[in-house]
């Protein structure tokens, strides 16, 4: 099976050894994505805005892999403050209300930068021709 590594060009990809997304066959795995735009955190102090920005980034990388949000079957959401679950969930629902992937949301003690409130991973499965 062919493997397609998709890069965002972030310096951390080479330093740490990861890809923004990887497509193998009809499966696309999107790495943990935060509200970083270059060196800047988008939506500081606002979990809703961070979640929207993250999901827009995920949608973009899915397109690069030949997938769409419609093909997402799983999301994993990591938050630094579970009391903000409704704001995070509201943003998630704006993207996935009709798709309804399996989803998990858990609180973690911290993300890489203290301004980051949310990190999201996604899995998409593309339809095969069989």
PDB file of C-alpha atoms in Angstrom:
ATOM      1  CA  UNK A   1       0.000   0.000   0.000  1.00  0.00           C
ATOM      2  CA  UNK A   2       1.173   3.506  -0.743  1.00  0.00           C
ATOM      3  CA  UNK A   3       1.849   5.896   2.108  1.00  0.00           C
ATOM      4  CA  UNK A   4       1.350   9.637   1.724  1.00  0.00           C
ATOM      5  CA  UNK A   5       2.852  11.868   4.410  1.00  0.00           C
ATOM      6  CA  UNK A   6       1.358  15.355   4.438  1.00  0.00           C
ATOM      7  CA  UNK A   7       3.375  18.185   5.944  1.00  0.00           C
ATOM      8  CA  UNK A   8       2.267  21.572   7.159  1.00  0.00           C
ATOM      9  CA  UNK A   9       5.847  22.795   6.961  1.00  0.00           C
ATOM     10  CA  UNK A  10       6.100  23.341  10.713  1.00  0.00           C
ATOM     11  CA  UNK A  11       9.658  23.106  12.025  1.00  0.00           C
ATOM     12  CA  UNK A  12       8.516  20.605  14.667  1.00  0.00           C
ATOM     13  CA  UNK A  13       7.678  17.950  12.060  1.00  0.00           C
ATOM     14  CA  UNK A  14      11.333  17.265  11.246  1.00  0.00           C
ATOM     15  CA  UNK A  15      12.603  17.933  14.764  1.00  0.00           C
ATOM     16  CA  UNK A  16      10.141  15.499  16.363  1.00  0.00           C
ATOM     17  CA  UNK A  17       9.631  13.186  13.389  1.00  0.00           C
ATOM     18  CA  UNK A  18       5.925  13.362  12.570  1.00  0.00           C
ATOM     19  CA  UNK A  19       3.548  14.356   9.793  1.00  0.00           C
ATOM     20  CA  UNK A  20       0.503  16.637   9.980  1.00  0.00           C
ATOM     21  CA  UNK A  21      -1.430  13.754   8.431  1.00  0.00           C
ATOM     22  CA  UNK A  22      -0.722  10.338   6.953  1.00  0.00           C
ATOM     23  CA  UNK A  23      -2.794   8.537   4.350  1.00  0.00           C
ATOM     24  CA  UNK A  24      -2.355   4.803   3.888  1.00  0.00           C
ATOM     25  CA  UNK A  25      -4.821   3.247   1.478  1.00  0.00           C
ATOM     26  CA  UNK A  26      -8.242   4.620   2.298  1.00  0.00           C
ATOM     27  CA  UNK A  27      -7.398   5.734   5.862  1.00  0.00           C
ATOM     28  CA  UNK A  28      -6.275   9.235   6.790  1.00  0.00           C
ATOM     29  CA  UNK A  29      -4.941   9.916  10.279  1.00  0.00           C
ATOM     30  CA  UNK A  30      -4.596  13.563  11.297  1.00  0.00           C
ATOM     31  CA  UNK A  31      -2.082  14.304  14.040  1.00  0.00           C
ATOM     32  CA  UNK A  32      -2.967  16.228  17.154  1.00  0.00           C
ATOM     33  CA  UNK A  33      -3.792  19.738  15.963  1.00  0.00           C
ATOM     34  CA  UNK A  34      -3.740  22.890  18.064  1.00  0.00           C
ATOM     35  CA  UNK A  35      -4.697  26.501  17.417  1.00  0.00           C
ATOM     36  CA  UNK A  36      -1.209  27.467  16.268  1.00  0.00           C
ATOM     37  CA  UNK A  37      -0.746  29.717  13.258  1.00  0.00           C
ATOM     38  CA  UNK A  38       3.024  29.800  12.850  1.00  0.00           C
ATOM     39  CA  UNK A  39       4.312  30.861  16.273  1.00  0.00           C
ATOM     40  CA  UNK A  40       1.016  32.476  17.293  1.00  0.00           C
ATOM     41  CA  UNK A  41      -1.792  30.845  19.294  1.00  0.00           C
ATOM     42  CA  UNK A  42      -5.182  31.797  17.848  1.00  0.00           C
ATOM     43  CA  UNK A  43      -8.047  32.432  20.261  1.00  0.00           C
ATOM     44  CA  UNK A  44      -6.062  32.856  23.462  1.00  0.00           C
ATOM     45  CA  UNK A  45      -8.409  32.277  26.397  1.00  0.00           C
ATOM     46  CA  UNK A  46     -11.274  31.140  24.124  1.00  0.00           C
ATOM     47  CA  UNK A  47     -11.770  27.369  23.809  1.00  0.00           C
ATOM     48  CA  UNK A  48     -14.594  27.830  21.278  1.00  0.00           C
ATOM     49  CA  UNK A  49     -12.450  29.920  18.901  1.00  0.00           C
ATOM     50  CA  UNK A  50      -9.492  27.560  19.287  1.00  0.00           C
ATOM     51  CA  UNK A  51     -11.694  24.584  18.441  1.00  0.00           C
ATOM     52  CA  UNK A  52     -13.109  26.286  15.340  1.00  0.00           C
ATOM     53  CA  UNK A  53      -9.623  27.214  14.138  1.00  0.00           C
ATOM     54  CA  UNK A  54      -8.351  23.676  14.767  1.00  0.00           C
ATOM     55  CA  UNK A  55     -11.219  22.079  12.857  1.00  0.00           C
ATOM     56  CA  UNK A  56     -10.616  24.434   9.933  1.00  0.00           C
ATOM     57  CA  UNK A  57      -6.962  23.297   9.918  1.00  0.00           C
ATOM     58  CA  UNK A  58      -8.064  19.657  10.028  1.00  0.00           C
ATOM     59  CA  UNK A  59     -10.496  20.220   7.161  1.00  0.00           C
ATOM     60  CA  UNK A  60      -7.692  21.736   5.078  1.00  0.00           C
ATOM     61  CA  UNK A  61      -5.263  18.854   5.644  1.00  0.00           C
ATOM     62  CA  UNK A  62      -8.013  16.321   4.933  1.00  0.00           C
ATOM     63  CA  UNK A  63      -8.522  17.966   1.542  1.00  0.00           C
ATOM     64  CA  UNK A  64      -4.780  17.670   0.877  1.00  0.00           C
ATOM     65  CA  UNK A  65      -5.141  13.936   1.579  1.00  0.00           C
ATOM     66  CA  UNK A  66      -8.135  13.599  -0.746  1.00  0.00           C
ATOM     67  CA  UNK A  67     -10.704  13.442   2.050  1.00  0.00           C
ATOM     68  CA  UNK A  68     -13.456  15.640   3.487  1.00  0.00           C
ATOM     69  CA  UNK A  69     -15.023  16.161   6.892  1.00  0.00           C
ATOM     70  CA  UNK A  70     -17.861  13.890   5.693  1.00  0.00           C
ATOM     71  CA  UNK A  71     -15.418  10.969   5.830  1.00  0.00           C
ATOM     72  CA  UNK A  72     -14.282  11.580   9.413  1.00  0.00           C
ATOM     73  CA  UNK A  73     -15.242   8.603  11.567  1.00  0.00           C
ATOM     74  CA  UNK A  74     -13.415   9.540  14.779  1.00  0.00           C
ATOM     75  CA  UNK A  75     -12.258  12.620  16.651  1.00  0.00           C
ATOM     76  CA  UNK A  76     -10.266  12.751  19.856  1.00  0.00           C
ATOM     77  CA  UNK A  77     -10.439  16.027  21.751  1.00  0.00           C
ATOM     78  CA  UNK A  78      -8.012  16.941  24.516  1.00  0.00           C
ATOM     79  CA  UNK A  79      -8.860  19.945  26.677  1.00  0.00           C
ATOM     80  CA  UNK A  80      -6.965  21.533  29.538  1.00  0.00           C
ATOM     81  CA  UNK A  81     -10.186  22.515  31.340  1.00  0.00           C
ATOM     82  CA  UNK A  82     -13.114  20.100  31.051  1.00  0.00           C
ATOM     83  CA  UNK A  83     -15.473  22.780  32.403  1.00  0.00           C
ATOM     84  CA  UNK A  84     -15.240  24.321  28.906  1.00  0.00           C
ATOM     85  CA  UNK A  85     -16.648  21.165  27.290  1.00  0.00           C
ATOM     86  CA  UNK A  86     -19.819  22.927  26.115  1.00  0.00           C
ATOM     87  CA  UNK A  87     -17.921  25.599  24.168  1.00  0.00           C
ATOM     88  CA  UNK A  88     -15.629  22.996  22.609  1.00  0.00           C
ATOM     89  CA  UNK A  89     -18.619  20.758  21.878  1.00  0.00           C
ATOM     90  CA  UNK A  90     -20.555  23.624  20.290  1.00  0.00           C
ATOM     91  CA  UNK A  91     -17.728  24.308  17.845  1.00  0.00           C
ATOM     92  CA  UNK A  92     -17.327  20.570  17.131  1.00  0.00           C
ATOM     93  CA  UNK A  93     -21.050  20.371  16.458  1.00  0.00           C
ATOM     94  CA  UNK A  94     -20.887  23.205  13.938  1.00  0.00           C
ATOM     95  CA  UNK A  95     -18.572  21.061  11.819  1.00  0.00           C
ATOM     96  CA  UNK A  96     -19.951  17.591  12.576  1.00  0.00           C
ATOM     97  CA  UNK A  97     -23.656  17.921  13.499  1.00  0.00           C
ATOM     98  CA  UNK A  98     -24.803  15.815  10.551  1.00  0.00           C
ATOM     99  CA  UNK A  99     -21.673  13.657  10.255  1.00  0.00           C
ATOM    100  CA  UNK A 100     -21.586  12.548  13.902  1.00  0.00           C
ATOM    101  CA  UNK A 101     -18.205  10.795  14.121  1.00  0.00           C
ATOM    102  CA  UNK A 102     -17.352   8.759  17.190  1.00  0.00           C
ATOM    103  CA  UNK A 103     -15.808  11.315  19.524  1.00  0.00           C
ATOM    104  CA  UNK A 104     -13.917  11.388  22.780  1.00  0.00           C
ATOM    105  CA  UNK A 105     -13.189  14.423  24.941  1.00  0.00           C
ATOM    106  CA  UNK A 106     -10.825  14.175  27.878  1.00  0.00           C
ATOM    107  CA  UNK A 107      -9.071  16.627  30.146  1.00  0.00           C
ATOM    108  CA  UNK A 108      -5.279  16.636  30.122  1.00  0.00           C
ATOM    109  CA  UNK A 109      -3.006  18.422  32.576  1.00  0.00           C
ATOM    110  CA  UNK A 110      -1.341  20.570  29.911  1.00  0.00           C
ATOM    111  CA  UNK A 111      -0.563  21.010  26.228  1.00  0.00           C
ATOM    112  CA  UNK A 112       2.804  22.158  24.863  1.00  0.00           C
ATOM    113  CA  UNK A 113       2.035  25.867  25.321  1.00  0.00           C
ATOM    114  CA  UNK A 114      -0.022  27.144  28.259  1.00  0.00           C
ATOM    115  CA  UNK A 115      -2.179  29.269  25.907  1.00  0.00           C
ATOM    116  CA  UNK A 116      -3.325  26.135  24.079  1.00  0.00           C
ATOM    117  CA  UNK A 117      -6.643  24.965  25.499  1.00  0.00           C
ATOM    118  CA  UNK A 118      -7.614  22.302  22.933  1.00  0.00           C
ATOM    119  CA  UNK A 119      -5.915  19.686  20.760  1.00  0.00           C
ATOM    120  CA  UNK A 120      -7.820  17.484  18.309  1.00  0.00           C
ATOM    121  CA  UNK A 121      -6.946  14.341  16.325  1.00  0.00           C
ATOM    122  CA  UNK A 122      -9.107  12.932  13.525  1.00  0.00           C
ATOM    123  CA  UNK A 123      -9.458   9.733  11.522  1.00  0.00           C
ATOM    124  CA  UNK A 124     -11.125   9.630   8.107  1.00  0.00           C
ATOM    125  CA  UNK A 125     -11.932   6.607   5.984  1.00  0.00           C
ATOM    126  CA  UNK A 126     -12.377   7.149   2.272  1.00  0.00           C
ATOM    127  CA  UNK A 127     -14.792   5.081   0.263  1.00  0.00           C
ATOM    128  CA  UNK A 128     -13.069   2.382  -1.755  1.00  0.00           C
ATOM    129  CA  UNK A 129     -14.056   1.309  -5.239  1.00  0.00           C
ATOM    130  CA  UNK A 130     -14.839  -2.244  -4.147  1.00  0.00           C
TER     131      UNK A 130
END
